[in-house]
PDB file of C-alpha atoms in Angstrom:
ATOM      1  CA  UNK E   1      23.620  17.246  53.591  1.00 76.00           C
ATOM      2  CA  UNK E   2      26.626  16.434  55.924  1.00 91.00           C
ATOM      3  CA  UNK E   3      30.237  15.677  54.195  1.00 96.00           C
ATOM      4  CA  UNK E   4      31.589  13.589  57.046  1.00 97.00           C
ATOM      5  CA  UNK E   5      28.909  11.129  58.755  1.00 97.00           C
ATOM      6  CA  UNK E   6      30.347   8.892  61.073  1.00 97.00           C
ATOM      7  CA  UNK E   7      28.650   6.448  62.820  1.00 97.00           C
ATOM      8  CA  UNK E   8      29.016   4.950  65.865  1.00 97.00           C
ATOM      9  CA  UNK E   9      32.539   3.836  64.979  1.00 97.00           C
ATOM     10  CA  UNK E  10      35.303   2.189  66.874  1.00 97.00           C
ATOM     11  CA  UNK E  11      39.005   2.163  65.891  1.00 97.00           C
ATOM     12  CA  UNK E  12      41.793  -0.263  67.431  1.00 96.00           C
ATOM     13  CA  UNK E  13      45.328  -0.769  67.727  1.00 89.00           C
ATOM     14  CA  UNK E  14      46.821  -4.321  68.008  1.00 88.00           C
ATOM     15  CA  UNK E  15      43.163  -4.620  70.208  1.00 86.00           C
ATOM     16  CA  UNK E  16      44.055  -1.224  72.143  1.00 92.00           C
ATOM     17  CA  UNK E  17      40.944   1.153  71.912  1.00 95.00           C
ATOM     18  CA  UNK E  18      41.868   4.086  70.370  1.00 95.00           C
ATOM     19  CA  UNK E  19      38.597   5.472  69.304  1.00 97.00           C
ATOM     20  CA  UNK E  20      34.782   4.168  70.772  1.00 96.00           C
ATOM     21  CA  UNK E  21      31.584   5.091  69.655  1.00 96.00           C
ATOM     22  CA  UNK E  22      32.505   8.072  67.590  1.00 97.00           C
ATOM     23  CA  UNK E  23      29.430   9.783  66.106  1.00 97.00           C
ATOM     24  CA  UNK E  24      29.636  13.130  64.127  1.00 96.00           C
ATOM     25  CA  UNK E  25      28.002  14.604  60.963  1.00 95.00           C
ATOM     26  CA  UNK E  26      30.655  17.198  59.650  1.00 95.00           C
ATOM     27  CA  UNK E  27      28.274  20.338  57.572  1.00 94.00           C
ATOM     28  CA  UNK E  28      29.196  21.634  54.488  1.00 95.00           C
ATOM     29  CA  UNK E  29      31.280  24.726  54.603  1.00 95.00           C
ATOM     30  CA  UNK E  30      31.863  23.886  58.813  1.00 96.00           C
ATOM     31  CA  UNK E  31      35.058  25.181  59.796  1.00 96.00           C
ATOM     32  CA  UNK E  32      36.021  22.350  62.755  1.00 94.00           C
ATOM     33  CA  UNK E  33      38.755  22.585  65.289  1.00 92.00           C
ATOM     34  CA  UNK E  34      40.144  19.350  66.926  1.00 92.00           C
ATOM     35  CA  UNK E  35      41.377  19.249  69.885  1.00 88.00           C
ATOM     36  CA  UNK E  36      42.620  16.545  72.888  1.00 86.00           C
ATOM     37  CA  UNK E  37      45.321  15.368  74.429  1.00 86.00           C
ATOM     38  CA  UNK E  38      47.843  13.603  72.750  1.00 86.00           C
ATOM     39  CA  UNK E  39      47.103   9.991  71.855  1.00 88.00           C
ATOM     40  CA  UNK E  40      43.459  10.592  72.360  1.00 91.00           C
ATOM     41  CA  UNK E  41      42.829   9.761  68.561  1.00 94.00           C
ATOM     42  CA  UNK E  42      43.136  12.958  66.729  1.00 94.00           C
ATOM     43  CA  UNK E  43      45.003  11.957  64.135  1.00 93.00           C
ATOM     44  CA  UNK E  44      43.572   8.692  63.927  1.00 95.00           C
ATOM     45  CA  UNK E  45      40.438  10.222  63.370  1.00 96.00           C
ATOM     46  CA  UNK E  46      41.610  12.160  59.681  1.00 96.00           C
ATOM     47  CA  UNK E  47      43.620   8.800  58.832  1.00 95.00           C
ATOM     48  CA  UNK E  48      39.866   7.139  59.041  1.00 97.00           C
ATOM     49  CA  UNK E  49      38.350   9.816  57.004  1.00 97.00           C
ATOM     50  CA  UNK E  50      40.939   9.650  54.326  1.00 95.00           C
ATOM     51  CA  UNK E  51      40.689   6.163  53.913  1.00 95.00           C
ATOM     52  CA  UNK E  52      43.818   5.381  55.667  1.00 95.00           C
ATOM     53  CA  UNK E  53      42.580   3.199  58.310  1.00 96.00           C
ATOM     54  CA  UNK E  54      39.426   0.551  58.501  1.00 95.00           C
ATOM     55  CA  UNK E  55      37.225   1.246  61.284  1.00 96.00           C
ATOM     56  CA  UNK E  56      36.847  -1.956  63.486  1.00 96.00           C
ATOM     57  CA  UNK E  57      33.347  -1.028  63.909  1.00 96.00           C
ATOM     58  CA  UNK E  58      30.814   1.771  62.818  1.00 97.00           C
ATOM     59  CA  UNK E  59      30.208   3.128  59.418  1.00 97.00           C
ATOM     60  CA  UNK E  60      31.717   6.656  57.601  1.00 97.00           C
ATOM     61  CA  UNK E  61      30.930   8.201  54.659  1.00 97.00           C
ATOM     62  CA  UNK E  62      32.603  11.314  52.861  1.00 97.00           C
ATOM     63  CA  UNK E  63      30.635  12.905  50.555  1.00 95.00           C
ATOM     64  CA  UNK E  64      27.929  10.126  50.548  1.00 95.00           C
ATOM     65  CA  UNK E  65      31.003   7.981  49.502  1.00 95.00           C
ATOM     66  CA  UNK E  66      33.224   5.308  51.028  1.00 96.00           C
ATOM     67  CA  UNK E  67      36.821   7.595  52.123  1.00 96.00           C
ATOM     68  CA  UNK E  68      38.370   6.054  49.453  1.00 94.00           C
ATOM     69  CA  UNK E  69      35.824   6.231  46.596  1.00 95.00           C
ATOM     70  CA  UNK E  70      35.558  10.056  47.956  1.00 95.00           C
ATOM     71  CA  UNK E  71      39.514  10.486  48.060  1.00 92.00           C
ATOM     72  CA  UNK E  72      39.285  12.968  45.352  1.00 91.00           C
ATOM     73  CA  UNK E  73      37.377  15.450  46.801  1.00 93.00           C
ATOM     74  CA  UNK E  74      39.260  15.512  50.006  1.00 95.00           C
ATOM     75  CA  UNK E  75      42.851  17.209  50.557  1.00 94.00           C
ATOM     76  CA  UNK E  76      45.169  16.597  52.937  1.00 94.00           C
ATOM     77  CA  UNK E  77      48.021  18.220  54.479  1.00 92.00           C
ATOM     78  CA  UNK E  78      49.557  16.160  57.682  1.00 87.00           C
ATOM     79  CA  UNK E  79      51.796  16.760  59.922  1.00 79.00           C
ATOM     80  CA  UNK E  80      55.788  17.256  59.427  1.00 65.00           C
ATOM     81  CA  UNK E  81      55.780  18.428  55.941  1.00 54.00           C
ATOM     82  CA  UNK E  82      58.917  20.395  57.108  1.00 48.00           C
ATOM     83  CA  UNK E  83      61.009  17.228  56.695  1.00 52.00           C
ATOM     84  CA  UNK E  84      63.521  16.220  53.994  1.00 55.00           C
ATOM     85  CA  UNK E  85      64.550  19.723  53.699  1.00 59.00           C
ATOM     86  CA  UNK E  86      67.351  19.156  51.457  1.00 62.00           C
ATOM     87  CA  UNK E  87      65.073  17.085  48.841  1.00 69.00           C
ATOM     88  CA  UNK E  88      65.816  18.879  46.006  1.00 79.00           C
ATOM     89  CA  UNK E  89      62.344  19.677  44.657  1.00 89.00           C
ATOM     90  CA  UNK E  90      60.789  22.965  43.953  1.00 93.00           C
ATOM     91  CA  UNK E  91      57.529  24.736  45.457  1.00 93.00           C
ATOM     92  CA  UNK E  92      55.517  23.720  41.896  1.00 94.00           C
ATOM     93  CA  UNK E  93      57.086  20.417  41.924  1.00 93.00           C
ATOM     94  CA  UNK E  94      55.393  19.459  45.095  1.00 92.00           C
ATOM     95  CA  UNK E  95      52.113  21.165  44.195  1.00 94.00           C
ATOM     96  CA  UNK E  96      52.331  19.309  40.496  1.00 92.00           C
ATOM     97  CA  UNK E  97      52.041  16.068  42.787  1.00 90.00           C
ATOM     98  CA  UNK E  98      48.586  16.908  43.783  1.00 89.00           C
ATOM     99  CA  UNK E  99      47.411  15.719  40.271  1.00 82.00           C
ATOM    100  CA  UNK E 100      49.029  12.636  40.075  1.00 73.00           C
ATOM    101  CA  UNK E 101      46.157   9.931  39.846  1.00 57.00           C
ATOM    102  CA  UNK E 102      45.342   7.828  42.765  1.00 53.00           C
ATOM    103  CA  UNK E 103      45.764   4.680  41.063  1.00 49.00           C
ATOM    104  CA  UNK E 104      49.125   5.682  38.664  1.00 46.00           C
ATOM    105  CA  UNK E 105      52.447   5.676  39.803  1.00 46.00           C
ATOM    106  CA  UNK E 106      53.633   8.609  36.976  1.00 46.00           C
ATOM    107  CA  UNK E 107      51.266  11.157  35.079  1.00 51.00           C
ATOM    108  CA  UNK E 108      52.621  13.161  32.425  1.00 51.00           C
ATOM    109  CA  UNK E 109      53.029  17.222  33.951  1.00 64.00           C
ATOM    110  CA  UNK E 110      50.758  18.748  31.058  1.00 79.00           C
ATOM    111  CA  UNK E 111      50.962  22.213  30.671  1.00 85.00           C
ATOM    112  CA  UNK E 112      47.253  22.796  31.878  1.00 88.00           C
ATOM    113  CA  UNK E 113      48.244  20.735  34.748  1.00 89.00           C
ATOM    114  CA  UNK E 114      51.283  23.565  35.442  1.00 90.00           C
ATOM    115  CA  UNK E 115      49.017  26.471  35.046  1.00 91.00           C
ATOM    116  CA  UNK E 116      46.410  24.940  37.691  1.00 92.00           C
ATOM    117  CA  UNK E 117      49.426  24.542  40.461  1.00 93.00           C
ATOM    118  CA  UNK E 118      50.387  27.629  39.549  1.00 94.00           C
ATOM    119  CA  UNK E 119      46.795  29.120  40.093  1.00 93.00           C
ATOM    120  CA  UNK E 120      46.670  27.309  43.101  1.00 93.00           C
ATOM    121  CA  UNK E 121      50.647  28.568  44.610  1.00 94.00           C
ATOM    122  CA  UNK E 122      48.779  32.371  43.189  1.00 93.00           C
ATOM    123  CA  UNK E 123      45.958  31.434  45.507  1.00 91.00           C
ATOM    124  CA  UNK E 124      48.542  31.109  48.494  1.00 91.00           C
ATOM    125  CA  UNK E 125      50.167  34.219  47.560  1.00 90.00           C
ATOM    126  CA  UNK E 126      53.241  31.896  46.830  1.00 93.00           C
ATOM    127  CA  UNK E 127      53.236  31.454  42.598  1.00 94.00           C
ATOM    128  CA  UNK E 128      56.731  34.348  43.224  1.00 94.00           C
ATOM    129  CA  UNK E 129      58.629  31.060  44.953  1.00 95.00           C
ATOM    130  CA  UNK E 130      57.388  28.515  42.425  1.00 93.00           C
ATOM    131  CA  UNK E 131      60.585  27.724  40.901  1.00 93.00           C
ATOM    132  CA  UNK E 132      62.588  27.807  44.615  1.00 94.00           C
ATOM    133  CA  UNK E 133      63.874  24.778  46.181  1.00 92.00           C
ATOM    134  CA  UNK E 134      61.169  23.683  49.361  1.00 89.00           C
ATOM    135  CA  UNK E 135      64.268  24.080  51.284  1.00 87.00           C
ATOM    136  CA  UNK E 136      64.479  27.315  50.916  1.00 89.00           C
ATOM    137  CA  UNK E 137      61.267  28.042  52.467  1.00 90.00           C
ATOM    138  CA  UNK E 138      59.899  29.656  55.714  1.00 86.00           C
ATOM    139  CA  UNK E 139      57.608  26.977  57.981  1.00 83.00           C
ATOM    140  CA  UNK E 140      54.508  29.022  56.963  1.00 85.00           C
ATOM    141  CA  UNK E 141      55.087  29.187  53.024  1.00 88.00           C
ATOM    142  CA  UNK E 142      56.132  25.388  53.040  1.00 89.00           C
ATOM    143  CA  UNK E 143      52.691  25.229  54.814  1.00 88.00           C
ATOM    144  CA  UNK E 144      51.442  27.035  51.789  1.00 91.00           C
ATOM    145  CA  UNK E 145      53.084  25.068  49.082  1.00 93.00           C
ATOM    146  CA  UNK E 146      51.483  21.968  50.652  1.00 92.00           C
ATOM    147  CA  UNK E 147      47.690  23.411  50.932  1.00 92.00           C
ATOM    148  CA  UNK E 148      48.429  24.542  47.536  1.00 94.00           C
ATOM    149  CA  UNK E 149      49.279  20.818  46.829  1.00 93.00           C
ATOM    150  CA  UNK E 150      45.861  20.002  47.871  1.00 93.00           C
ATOM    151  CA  UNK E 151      43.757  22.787  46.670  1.00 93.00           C
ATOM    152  CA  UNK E 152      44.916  21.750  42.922  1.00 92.00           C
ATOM    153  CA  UNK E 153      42.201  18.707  43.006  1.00 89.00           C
ATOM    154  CA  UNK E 154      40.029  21.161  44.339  1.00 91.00           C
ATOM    155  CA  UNK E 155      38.606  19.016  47.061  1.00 94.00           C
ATOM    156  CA  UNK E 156      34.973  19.853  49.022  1.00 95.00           C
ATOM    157  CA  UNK E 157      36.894  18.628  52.158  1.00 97.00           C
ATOM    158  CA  UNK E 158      40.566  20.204  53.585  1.00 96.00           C
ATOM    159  CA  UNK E 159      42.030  18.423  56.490  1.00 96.00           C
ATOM    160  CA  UNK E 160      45.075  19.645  58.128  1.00 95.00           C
ATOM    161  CA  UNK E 161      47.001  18.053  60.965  1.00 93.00           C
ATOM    162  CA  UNK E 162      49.000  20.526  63.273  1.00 90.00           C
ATOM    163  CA  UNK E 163      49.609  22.613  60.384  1.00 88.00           C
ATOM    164  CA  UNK E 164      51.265  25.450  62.745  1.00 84.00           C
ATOM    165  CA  UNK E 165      53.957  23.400  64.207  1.00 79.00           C
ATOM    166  CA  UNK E 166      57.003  25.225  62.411  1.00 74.00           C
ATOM    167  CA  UNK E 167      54.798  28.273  62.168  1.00 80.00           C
ATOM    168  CA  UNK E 168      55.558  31.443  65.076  1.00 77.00           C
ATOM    169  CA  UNK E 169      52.792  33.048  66.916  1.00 77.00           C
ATOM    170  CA  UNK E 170      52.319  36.125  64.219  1.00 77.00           C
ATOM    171  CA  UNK E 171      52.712  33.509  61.266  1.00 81.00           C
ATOM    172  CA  UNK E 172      49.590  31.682  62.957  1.00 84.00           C
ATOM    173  CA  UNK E 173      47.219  33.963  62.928  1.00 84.00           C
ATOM    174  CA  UNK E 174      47.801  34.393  59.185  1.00 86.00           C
ATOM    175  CA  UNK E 175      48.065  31.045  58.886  1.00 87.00           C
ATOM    176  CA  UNK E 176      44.341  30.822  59.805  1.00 89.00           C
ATOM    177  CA  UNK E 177      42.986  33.969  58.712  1.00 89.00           C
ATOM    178  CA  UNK E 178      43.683  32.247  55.538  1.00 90.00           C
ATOM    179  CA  UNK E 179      41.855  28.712  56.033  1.00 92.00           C
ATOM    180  CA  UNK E 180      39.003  30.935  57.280  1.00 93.00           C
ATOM    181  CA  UNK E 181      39.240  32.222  53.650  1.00 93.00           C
ATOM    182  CA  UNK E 182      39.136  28.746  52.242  1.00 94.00           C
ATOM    183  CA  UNK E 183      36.674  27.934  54.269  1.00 95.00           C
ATOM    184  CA  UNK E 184      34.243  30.153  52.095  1.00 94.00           C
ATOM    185  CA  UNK E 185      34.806  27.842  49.573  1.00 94.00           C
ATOM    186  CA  UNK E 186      35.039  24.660  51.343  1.00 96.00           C
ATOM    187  CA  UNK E 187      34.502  22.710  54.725  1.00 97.00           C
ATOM    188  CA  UNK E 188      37.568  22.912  56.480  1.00 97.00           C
ATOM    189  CA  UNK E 189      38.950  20.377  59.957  1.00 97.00           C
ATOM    190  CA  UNK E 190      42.069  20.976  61.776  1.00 95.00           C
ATOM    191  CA  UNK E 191      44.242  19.027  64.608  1.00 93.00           C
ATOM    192  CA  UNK E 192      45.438  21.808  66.443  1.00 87.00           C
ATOM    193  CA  UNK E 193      46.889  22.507  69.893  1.00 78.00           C
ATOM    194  CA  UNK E 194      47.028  26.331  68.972  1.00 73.00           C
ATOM    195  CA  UNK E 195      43.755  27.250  71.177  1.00 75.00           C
ATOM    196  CA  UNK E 196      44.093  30.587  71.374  1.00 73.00           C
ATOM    197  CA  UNK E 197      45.075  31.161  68.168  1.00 77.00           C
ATOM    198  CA  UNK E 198      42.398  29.124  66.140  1.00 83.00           C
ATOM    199  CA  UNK E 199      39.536  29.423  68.594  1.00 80.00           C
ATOM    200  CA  UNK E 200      38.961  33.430  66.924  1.00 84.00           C
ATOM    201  CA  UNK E 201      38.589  31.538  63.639  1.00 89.00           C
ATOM    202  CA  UNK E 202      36.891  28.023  64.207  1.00 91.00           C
ATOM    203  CA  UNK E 203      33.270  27.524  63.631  1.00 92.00           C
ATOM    204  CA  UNK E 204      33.045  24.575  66.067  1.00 91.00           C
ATOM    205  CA  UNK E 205      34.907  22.217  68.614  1.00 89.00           C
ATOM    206  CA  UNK E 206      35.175  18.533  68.535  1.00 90.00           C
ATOM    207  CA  UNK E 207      37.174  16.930  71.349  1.00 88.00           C
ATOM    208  CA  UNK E 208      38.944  13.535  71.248  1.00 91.00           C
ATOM    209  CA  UNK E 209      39.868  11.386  73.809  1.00 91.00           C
ATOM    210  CA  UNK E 210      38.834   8.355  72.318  1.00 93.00           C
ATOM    211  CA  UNK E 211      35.207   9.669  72.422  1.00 93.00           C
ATOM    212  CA  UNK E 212      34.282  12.483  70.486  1.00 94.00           C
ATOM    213  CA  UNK E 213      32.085  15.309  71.913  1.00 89.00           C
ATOM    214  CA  UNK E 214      31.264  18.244  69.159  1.00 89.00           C
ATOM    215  CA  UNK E 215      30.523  21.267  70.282  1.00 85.00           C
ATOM    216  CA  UNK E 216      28.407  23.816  67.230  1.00 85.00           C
ATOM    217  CA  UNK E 217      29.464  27.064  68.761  1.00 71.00           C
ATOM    218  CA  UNK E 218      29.586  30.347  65.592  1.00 49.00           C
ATOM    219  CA  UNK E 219      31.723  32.084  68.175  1.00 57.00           C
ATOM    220  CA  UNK E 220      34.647  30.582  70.548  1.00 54.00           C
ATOM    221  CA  UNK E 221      36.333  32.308  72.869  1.00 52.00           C
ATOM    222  CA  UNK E 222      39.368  31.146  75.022  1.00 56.00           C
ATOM    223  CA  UNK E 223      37.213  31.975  78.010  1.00 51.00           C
ATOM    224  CA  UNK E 224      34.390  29.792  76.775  1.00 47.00           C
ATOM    225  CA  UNK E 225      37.767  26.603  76.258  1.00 52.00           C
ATOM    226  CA  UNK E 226      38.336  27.133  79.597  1.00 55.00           C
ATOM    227  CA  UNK E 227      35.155  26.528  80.927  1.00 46.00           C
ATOM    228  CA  UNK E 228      34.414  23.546  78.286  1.00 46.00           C
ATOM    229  CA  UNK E 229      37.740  21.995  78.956  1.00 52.00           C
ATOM    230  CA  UNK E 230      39.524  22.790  82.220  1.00 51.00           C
ATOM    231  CA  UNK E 231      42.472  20.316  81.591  1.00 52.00           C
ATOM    232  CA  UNK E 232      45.111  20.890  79.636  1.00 51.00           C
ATOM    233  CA  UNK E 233      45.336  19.465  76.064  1.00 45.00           C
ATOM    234  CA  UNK E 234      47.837  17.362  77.521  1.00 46.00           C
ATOM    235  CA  UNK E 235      44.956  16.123  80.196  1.00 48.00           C
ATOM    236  CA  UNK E 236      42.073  13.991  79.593  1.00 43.00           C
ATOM    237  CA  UNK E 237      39.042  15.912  78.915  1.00 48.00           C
ATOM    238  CA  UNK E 238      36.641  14.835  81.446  1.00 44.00           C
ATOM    239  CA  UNK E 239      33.272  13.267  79.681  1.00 40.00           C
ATOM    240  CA  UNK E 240      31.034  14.504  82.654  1.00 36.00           C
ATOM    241  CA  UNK E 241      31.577  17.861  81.727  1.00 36.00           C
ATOM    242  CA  UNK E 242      30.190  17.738  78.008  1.00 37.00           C
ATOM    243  CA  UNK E 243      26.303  18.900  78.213  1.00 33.00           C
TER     244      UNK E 243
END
């Protein structure tokens, strides 16, 4: 059974086309890189299968559910959680929000609700900066604090948009040596420009430039990008290419 179907689905802006006749089925325990050039939808695309936006046309289900009847199960971390640096909230603090209902504005922090976000910074290799100010973090272990924040529901579905933004070339590789240990556990999709990097990792290729062509390849080289995709991710990714 897929996680993510999606069904010949549009998306538009003000009547712009951002996304047309998007179809994917997402397996379980797939480990999905997204690429494209910017404003080709990519992050449109995880907004839709959060619940975010309303396709204009087209159907998608997460975990046989609408997005939002499935927004348990899925976690999120998006892009620029390196901002408000000076917020003064701590590395459990932030992970403690991951268990705040959906539908309530304040939950009481029980103390089986501390021990999870603590299992779940221990996961990250982070519970040793639990009580230190976000601030005071690295790029990579704020990334970790915030997939901590969405491990604690223990979702079935991790999306992560340009998580490796604020992260240096050796802090990437660990970065994604470590979703490709989550991944054991869960499906896993990520916005990335880091080729290079994440194609050792990924399971498969989707590109977006307002169509989406999925590629189901175990084993992705940077040789076998180039060949797929001889623009840039900056370029449009020409559709006569896909097979």
């Amino acid at each position: 059974m897929a996680i993510v179907e999606i069904k010949n689905l549009d998306f538009a802006y003000g009547g712009e086309a951002v996304l047309e006749d998007v179809n994917l089925n997402v397996r379980q325990k797939d480990f999905i890189a997204v690429i494209g050039p910017n404003g080709g939808g990519k992050t449109t695309l995880l907004k839709l299968m959060l619940g975010l936006l309303a396709p204009t046309k087209g159907m998608i289900r997460v975990d046989g559910k609408s997005p939002q009847e499935a927004s348990p199960c899925i976690g999120y971390v998006p892009q620029n959680v390196h901002s408000n640096h000076s917020f003064p909230i701590t590395a459990i603090d932030v992970v403690l929000m991951g268990k705040l209902a959906p539908k309530k504005r304040w939950s009481r922090r029980s103390a089986a609700n501390r021990r999870e976000a603590m299992a779940a910074l221990e996961r990250m290799e982070m519970e040793a900066h639990a009580d230190k100010k976000i601030g005071m973090l690295s790029g990579g272990q704020r990334q970790r604090v915030f997939i901590a924040r969405a491990l604690v529901a223990q979702p079935k579905l991790l999306l992560l948009d340009e998580p490796t933004a604020s992260i240096d070339t050796k802090g990437q590789a660990d970065f994604f040596r470590l979703l490709r240990e989550l991944n054991q556990d869960m499906t896993v999709l990520v916005v990335s420009h880091d080729l290079l990097v994440i194609s050792r990792y990924v399971k498969s290729v989707a590109c977006v430039n307002k169509k989406l062509h999925y590629h189901d390849q175990a084993e992705i080289t940077g040789e076998m990008l180039e060949t797929m995709y001889p623009c840039t991710v900056e370029e449009v990714c020409p559709v006569e290419l896909v097979a």
